[in-house]
CSV table of C-alpha atoms in Angstrom, one decimal:
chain,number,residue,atom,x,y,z
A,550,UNK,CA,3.2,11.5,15.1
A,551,UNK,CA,1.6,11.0,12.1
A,552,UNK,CA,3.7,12.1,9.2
A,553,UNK,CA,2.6,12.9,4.8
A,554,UNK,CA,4.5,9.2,4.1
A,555,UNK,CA,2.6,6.6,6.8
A,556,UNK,CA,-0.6,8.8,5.9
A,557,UNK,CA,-0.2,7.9,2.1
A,558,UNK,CA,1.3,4.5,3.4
A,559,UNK,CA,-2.1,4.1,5.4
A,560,UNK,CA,-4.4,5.1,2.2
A,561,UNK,CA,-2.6,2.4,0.4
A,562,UNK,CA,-3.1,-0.4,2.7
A,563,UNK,CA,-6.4,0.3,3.4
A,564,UNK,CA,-7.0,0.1,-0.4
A,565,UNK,CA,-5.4,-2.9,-0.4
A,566,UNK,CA,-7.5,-4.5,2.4
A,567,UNK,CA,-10.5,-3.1,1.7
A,568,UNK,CA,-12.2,-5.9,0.5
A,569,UNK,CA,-10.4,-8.2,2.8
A,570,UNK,CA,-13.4,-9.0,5.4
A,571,UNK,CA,-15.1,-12.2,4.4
A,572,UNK,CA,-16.5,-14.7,6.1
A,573,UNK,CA,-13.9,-17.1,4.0
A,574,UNK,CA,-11.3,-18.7,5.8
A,575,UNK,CA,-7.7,-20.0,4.7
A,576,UNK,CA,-5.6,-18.4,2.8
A,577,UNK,CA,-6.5,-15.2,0.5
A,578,UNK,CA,-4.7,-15.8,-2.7
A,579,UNK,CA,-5.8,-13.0,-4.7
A,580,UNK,CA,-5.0,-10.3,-1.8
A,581,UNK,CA,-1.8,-11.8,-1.3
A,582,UNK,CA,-0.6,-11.3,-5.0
A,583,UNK,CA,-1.7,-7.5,-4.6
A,584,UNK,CA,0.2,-7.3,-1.5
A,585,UNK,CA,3.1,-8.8,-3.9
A,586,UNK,CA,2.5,-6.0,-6.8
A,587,UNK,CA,2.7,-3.4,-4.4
A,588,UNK,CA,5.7,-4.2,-2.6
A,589,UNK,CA,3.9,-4.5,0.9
A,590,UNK,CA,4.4,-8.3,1.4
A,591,UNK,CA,8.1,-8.2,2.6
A,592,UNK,CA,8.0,-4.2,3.5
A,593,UNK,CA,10.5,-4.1,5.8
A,594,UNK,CA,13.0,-6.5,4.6
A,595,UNK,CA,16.1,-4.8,2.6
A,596,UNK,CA,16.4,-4.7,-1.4
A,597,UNK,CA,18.3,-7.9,-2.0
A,598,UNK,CA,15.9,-10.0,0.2
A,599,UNK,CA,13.5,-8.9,-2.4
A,600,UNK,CA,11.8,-6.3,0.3
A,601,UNK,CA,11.1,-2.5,0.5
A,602,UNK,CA,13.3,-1.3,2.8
A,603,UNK,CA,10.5,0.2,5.4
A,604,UNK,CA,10.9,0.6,8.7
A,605,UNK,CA,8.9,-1.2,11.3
A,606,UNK,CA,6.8,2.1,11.5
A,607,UNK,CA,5.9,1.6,8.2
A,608,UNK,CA,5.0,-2.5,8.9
A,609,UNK,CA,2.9,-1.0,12.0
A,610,UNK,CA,1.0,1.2,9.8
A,611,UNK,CA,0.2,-1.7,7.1
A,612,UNK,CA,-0.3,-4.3,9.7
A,613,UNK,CA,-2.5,-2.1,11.8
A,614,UNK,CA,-4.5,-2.2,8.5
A,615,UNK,CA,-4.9,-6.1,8.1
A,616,UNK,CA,-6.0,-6.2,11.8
A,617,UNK,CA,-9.2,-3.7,11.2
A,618,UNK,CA,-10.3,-5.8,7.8
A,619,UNK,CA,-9.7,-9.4,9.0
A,620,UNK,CA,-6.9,-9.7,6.2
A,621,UNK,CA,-6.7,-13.9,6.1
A,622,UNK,CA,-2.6,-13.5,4.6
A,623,UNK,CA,0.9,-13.9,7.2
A,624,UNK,CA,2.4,-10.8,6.9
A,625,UNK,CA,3.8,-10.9,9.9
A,626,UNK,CA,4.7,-14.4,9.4
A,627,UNK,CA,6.5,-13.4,6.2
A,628,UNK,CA,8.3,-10.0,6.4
A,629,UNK,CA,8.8,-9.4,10.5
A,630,UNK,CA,9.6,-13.1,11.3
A,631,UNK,CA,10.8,-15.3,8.6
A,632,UNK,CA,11.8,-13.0,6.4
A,633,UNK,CA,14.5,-11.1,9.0
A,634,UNK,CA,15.5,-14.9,9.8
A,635,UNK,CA,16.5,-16.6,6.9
A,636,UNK,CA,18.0,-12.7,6.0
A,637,UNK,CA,20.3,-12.5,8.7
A,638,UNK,CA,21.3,-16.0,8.7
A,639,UNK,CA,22.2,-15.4,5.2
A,640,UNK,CA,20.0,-17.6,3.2
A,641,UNK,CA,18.3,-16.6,0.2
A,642,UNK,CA,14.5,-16.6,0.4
A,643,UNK,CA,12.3,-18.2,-1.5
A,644,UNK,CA,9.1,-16.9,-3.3
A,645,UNK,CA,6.2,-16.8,-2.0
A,646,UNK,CA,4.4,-16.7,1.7
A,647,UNK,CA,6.6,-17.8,4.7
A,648,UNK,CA,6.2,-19.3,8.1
A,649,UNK,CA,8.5,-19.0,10.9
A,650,UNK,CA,8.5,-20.2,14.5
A,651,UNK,CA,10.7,-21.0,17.4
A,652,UNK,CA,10.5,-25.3,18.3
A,653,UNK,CA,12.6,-28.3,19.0
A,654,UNK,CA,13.8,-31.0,16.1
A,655,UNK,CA,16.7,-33.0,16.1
A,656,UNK,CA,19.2,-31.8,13.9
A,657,UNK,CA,21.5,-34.0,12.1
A,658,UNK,CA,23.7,-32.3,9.1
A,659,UNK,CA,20.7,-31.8,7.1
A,660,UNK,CA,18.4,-34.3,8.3
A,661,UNK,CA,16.0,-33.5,10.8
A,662,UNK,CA,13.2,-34.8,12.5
A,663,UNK,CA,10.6,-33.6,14.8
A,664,UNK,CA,7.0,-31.9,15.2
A,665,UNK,CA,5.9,-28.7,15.3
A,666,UNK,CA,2.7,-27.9,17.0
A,667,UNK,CA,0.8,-24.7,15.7
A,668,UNK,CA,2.4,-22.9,12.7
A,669,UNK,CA,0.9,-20.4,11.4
A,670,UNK,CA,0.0,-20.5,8.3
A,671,UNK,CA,1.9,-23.7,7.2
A,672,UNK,CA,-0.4,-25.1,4.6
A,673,UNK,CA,-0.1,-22.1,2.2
A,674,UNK,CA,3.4,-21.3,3.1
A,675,UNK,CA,6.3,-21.8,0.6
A,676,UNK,CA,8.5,-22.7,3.0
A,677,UNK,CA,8.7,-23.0,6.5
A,678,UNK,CA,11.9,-21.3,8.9
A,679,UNK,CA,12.2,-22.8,12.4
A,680,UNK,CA,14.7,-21.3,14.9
A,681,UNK,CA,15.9,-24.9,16.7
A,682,UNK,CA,18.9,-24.5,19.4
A,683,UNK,CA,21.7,-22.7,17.2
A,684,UNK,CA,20.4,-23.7,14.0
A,685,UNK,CA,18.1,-21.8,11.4
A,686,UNK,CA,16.1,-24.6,9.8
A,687,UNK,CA,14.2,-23.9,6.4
A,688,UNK,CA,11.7,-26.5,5.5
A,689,UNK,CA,10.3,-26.8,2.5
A,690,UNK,CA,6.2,-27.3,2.8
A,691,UNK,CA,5.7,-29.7,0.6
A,692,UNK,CA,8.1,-32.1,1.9
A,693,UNK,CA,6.4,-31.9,5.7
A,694,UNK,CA,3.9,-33.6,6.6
A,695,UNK,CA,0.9,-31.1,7.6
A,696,UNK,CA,-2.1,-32.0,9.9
A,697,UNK,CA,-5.0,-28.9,9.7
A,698,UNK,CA,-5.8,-26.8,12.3
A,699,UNK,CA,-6.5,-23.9,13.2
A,700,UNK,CA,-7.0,-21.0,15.9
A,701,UNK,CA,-10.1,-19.5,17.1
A,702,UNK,CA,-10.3,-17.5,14.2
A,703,UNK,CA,-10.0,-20.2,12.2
A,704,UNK,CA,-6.6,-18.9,10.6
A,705,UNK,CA,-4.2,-22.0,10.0
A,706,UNK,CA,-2.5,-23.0,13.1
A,707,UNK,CA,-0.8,-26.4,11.6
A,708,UNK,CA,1.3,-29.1,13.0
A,709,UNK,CA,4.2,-29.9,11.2
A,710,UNK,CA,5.8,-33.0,11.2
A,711,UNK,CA,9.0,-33.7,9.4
A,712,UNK,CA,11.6,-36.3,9.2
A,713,UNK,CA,13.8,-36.3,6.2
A,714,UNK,CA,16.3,-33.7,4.7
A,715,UNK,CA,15.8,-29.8,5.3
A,716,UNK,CA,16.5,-27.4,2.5
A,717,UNK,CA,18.8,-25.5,4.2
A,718,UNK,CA,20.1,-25.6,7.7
A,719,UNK,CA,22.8,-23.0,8.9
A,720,UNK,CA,23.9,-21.2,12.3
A,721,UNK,CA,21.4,-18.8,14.2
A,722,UNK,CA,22.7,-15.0,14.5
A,723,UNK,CA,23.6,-14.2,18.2
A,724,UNK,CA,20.5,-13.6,19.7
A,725,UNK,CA,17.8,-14.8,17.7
A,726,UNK,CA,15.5,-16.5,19.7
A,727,UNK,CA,14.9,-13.2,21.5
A,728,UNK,CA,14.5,-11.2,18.6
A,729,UNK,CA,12.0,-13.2,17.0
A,730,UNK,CA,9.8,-13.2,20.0
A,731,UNK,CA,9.7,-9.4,20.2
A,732,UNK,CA,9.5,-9.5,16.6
A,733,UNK,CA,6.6,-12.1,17.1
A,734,UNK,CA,4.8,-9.9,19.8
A,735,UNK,CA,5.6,-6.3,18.3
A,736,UNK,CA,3.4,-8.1,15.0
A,737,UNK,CA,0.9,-9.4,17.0
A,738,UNK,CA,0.6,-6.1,18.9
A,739,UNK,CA,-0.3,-3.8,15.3
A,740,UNK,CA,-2.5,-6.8,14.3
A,741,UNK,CA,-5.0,-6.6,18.1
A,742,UNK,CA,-4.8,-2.9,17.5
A,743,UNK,CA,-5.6,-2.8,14.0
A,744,UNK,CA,-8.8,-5.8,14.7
A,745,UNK,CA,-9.6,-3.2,18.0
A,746,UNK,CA,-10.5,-0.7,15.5
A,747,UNK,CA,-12.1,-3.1,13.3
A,748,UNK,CA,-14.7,-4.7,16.1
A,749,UNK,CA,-15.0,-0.7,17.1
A,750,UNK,CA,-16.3,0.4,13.7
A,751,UNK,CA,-18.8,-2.4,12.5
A,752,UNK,CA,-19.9,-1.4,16.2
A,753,UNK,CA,-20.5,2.1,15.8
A,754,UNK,CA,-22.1,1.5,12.3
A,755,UNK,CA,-24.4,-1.1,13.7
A,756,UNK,CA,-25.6,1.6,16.6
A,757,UNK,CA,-26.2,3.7,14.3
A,758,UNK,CA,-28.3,1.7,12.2
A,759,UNK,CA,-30.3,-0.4,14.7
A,760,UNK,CA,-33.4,0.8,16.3
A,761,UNK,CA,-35.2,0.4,19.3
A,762,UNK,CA,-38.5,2.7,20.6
A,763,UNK,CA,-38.3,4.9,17.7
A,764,UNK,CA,-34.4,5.8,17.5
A,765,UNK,CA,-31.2,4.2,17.0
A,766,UNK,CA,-29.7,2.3,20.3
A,767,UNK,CA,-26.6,4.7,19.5
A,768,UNK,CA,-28.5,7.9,21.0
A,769,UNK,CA,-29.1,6.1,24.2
A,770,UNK,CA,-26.7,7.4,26.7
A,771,UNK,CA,-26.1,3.9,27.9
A,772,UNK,CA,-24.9,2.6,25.2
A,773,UNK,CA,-23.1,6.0,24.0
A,774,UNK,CA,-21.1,5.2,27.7
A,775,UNK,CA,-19.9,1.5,26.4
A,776,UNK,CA,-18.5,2.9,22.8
A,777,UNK,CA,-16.8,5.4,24.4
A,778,UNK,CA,-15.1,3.5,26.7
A,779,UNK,CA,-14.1,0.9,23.9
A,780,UNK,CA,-13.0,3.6,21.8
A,781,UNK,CA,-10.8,5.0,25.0
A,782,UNK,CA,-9.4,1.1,24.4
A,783,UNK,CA,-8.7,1.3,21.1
A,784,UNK,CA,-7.1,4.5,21.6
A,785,UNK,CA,-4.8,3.0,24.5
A,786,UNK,CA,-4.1,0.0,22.1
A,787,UNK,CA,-3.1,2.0,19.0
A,788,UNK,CA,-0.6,4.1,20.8
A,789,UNK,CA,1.1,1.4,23.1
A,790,UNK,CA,1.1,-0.3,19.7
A,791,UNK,CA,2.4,2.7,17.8
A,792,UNK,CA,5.3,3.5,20.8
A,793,UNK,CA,6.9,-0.1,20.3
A,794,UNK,CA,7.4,0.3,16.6
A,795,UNK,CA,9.1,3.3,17.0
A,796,UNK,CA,11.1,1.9,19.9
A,797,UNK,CA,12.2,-0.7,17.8
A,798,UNK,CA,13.9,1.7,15.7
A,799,UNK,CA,16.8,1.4,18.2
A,800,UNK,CA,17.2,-1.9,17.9
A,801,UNK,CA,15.8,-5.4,19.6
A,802,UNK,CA,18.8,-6.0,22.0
A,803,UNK,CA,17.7,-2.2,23.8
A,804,UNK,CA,16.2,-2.3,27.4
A,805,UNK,CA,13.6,0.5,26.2
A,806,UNK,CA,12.5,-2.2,23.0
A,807,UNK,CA,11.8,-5.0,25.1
A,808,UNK,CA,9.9,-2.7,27.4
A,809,UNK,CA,8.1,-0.9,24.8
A,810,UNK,CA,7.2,-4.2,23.5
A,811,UNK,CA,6.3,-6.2,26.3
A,812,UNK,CA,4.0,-3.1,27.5
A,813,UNK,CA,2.3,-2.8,23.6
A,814,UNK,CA,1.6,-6.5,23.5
A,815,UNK,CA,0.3,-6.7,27.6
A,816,UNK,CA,-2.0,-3.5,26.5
A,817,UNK,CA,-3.6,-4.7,23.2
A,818,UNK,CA,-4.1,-7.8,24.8
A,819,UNK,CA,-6.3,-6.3,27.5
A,820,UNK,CA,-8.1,-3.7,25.1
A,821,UNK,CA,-8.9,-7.4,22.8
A,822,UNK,CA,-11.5,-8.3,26.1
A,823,UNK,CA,-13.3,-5.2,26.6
A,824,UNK,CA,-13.7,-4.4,22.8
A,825,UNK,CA,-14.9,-7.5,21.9
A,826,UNK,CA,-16.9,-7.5,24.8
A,827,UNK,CA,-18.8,-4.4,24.3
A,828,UNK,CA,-18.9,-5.0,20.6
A,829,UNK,CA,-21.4,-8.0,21.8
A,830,UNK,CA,-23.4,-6.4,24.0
A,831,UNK,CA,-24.0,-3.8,21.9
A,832,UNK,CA,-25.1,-5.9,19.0
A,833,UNK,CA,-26.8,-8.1,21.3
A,834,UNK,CA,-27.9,-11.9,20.4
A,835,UNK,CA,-27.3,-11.3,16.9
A,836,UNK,CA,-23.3,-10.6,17.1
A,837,UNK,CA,-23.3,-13.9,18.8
A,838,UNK,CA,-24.4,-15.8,15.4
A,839,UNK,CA,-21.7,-17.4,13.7
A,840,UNK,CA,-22.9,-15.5,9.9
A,841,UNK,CA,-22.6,-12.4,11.5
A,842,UNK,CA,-19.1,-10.7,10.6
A,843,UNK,CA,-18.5,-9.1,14.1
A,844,UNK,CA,-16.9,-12.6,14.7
A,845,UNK,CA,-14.0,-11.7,11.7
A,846,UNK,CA,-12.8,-9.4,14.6
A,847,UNK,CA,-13.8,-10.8,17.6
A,848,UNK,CA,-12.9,-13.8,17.1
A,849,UNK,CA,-9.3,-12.2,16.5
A,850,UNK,CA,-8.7,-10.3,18.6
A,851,UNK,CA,-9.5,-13.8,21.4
A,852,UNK,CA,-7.5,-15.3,19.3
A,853,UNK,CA,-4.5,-13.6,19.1
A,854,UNK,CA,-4.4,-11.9,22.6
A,855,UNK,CA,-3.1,-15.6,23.8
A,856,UNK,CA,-0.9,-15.6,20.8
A,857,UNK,CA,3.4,-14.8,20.7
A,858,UNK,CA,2.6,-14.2,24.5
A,859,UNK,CA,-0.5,-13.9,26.9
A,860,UNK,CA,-1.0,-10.5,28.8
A,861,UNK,CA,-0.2,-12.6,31.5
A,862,UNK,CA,3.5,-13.3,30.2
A,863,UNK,CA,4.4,-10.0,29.2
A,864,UNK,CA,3.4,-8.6,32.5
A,865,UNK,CA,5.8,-10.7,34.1
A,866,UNK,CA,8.1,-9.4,31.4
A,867,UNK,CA,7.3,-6.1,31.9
A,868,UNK,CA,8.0,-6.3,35.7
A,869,UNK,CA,11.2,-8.0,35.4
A,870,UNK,CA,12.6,-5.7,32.6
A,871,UNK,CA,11.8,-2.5,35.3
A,872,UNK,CA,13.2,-4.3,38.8
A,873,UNK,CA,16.7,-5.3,36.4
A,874,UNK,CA,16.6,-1.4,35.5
A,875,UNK,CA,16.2,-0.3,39.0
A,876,UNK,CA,15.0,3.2,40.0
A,877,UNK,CA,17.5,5.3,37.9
A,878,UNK,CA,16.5,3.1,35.1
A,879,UNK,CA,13.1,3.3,35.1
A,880,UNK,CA,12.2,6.7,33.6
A,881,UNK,CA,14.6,6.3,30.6
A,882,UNK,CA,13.0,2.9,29.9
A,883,UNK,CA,9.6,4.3,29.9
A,884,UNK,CA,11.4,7.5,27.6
A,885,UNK,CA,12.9,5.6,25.5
């Protein structure tokens, strides 16, 4: 349900981001200061983390938004993931953008050494939170050693390598490596649905706009069939994503969360394909060119439908979170 405070939530974000969609890539600077000002870069984090003290509704609404305008920042990166870590491990965060992942190094006191394939975002972040065995590692950037890459997208996907002192390094909370995947996946969820309705719209405006014998391609029923049927995706997407966030409400450690989670994530995942897929068709050879901006989306929503999780991974999820439930368990999980 859509209530007067994520409706004026969702006009601010998507003032926000309006601009977003570029065909730069690396970090946006300048929109991450705004999302600073406005309080929306650590959203749901609590006042003395330096947050807003939203809910995760709230972060689905706002993240939802970066999705549909290609918003090249780590939100999710920063408020849902390293943000909550270094919070409830009881280390102060520092300013700026954060990373955060799950990965192996050797820990010794403060000294530790390893690599780290694929953070996000690691070139631009401040500091860098990895969840190791029982430790909570934060890394500060600067003093790693970062090779470029990136995704599909071309958003930074770094490796890390580090072999020296750590900033910090303290106990992980009970059941933090857990968390931070369905914290991982819930993100990821809002961002496909959010990039969905993205692809959806530059598609519907281009149908509109294009024509062929003496009309736009949009009145052709064919085509009229093929935007319909993405926007029954996007549709599907939104809400699957919409239902984890307010699962989450109860807690990460619930049955009905990791269900609601692992459903949302499996779901987006499979609107990503057919959205992107009619989005090209419909635009035909030219969406395919890489100066065209369909591929902000599209290129997205490939992208991070194989990220925190493929479809494939959270449907065996999925399955094994309903056979542990068993038949009396099953409706209440799919309740909440």
């Amino acid at each position: 349900m859509t209530t007067s405070v994520n409706a004026e939530l969702q006009e601010l974000a998507a003032s926000v981001f309006g601009d977003a969609a570029s065909s730069d890539t690396g970090f946006d600077a300048g929109l991450w200061r705004t999302l600073e000002e406005t309080g929306l870069a650590r959203l749901t984090l609590p006042a003395e983390a330096g947050g807003s003290e939203g809910t995760l509704e709230d972060a689905a609404v706002v993240l939802a938004e970066a999705g549909a305008h290609a918003a090249r920042v780590p939100l999710v990166e920063t408020d849902l993931l390293a943000g909550w870590l270094l919070h409830a491990a009881g280390v102060p965060l520092p300013d700026g953008p954060l990373t955060a992942v799950a990965g192996t190094l050797d820990v010794d006191g403060t000294t530790v050494r390893g690599e780290l394939p694929r953070v996000p975002w690691a070139r631009a972040a401040a500091g860098v939170v990895v969840l190791t065995g029982s430790h909570v590692v934060l890394l500060d950037a600067g003093a790693a050693k970062i090779a470029e890459k990136a995704n599909l997208a071309e958003e930074p996907r770094d490796t890390v390598t580090v072999a020296g002192t750590a900033t910090t390094v303290v106990a992980a909370p009970d059941g933090a490596a857990a968390e931070l995947r369905l914290r991982a996946a819930l993100g990821r969820a809002q961002l496909l649905a959010g990039a969905a309705r993205g692809a959806l719209a530059a598609t519907v405006r281009y149908a509109g706009q294009r024509e062929q014998f003496g009309r736009p391609i949009g009145r052709f029923q064919a085509v009229q069939q093929q935007l319909a049927l993405a926007a029954g995706e996007v549709a599907a997407a939104s809400a699957a994503a919409s239902a984890a966030a307010r699962a989450a409400g109860a807690g990460f450690s619930a049955p009905s969360t990791r269900f609601a989670v692992a459903a949302a994530k499996s779901r987006t995942g499979e609107a990503a394909g057919v959205v992107a897929r009619i989005a090209h068709q419909v635009h035909g050879a030219i969406g395919f060119t890489r100066e065209h901006d369909l591929r902000l989306w599209t290129t997205r929503l490939w992208a991070w439908r194989d990220e925190d999780g493929s479809d494939a991974e959270w449907n065996a999820d999925l399955g094994a979170t309903v056979l542990a439930a068993g038949q009396d368990g099953l409706w209440p999980l799919i309740t909440g």
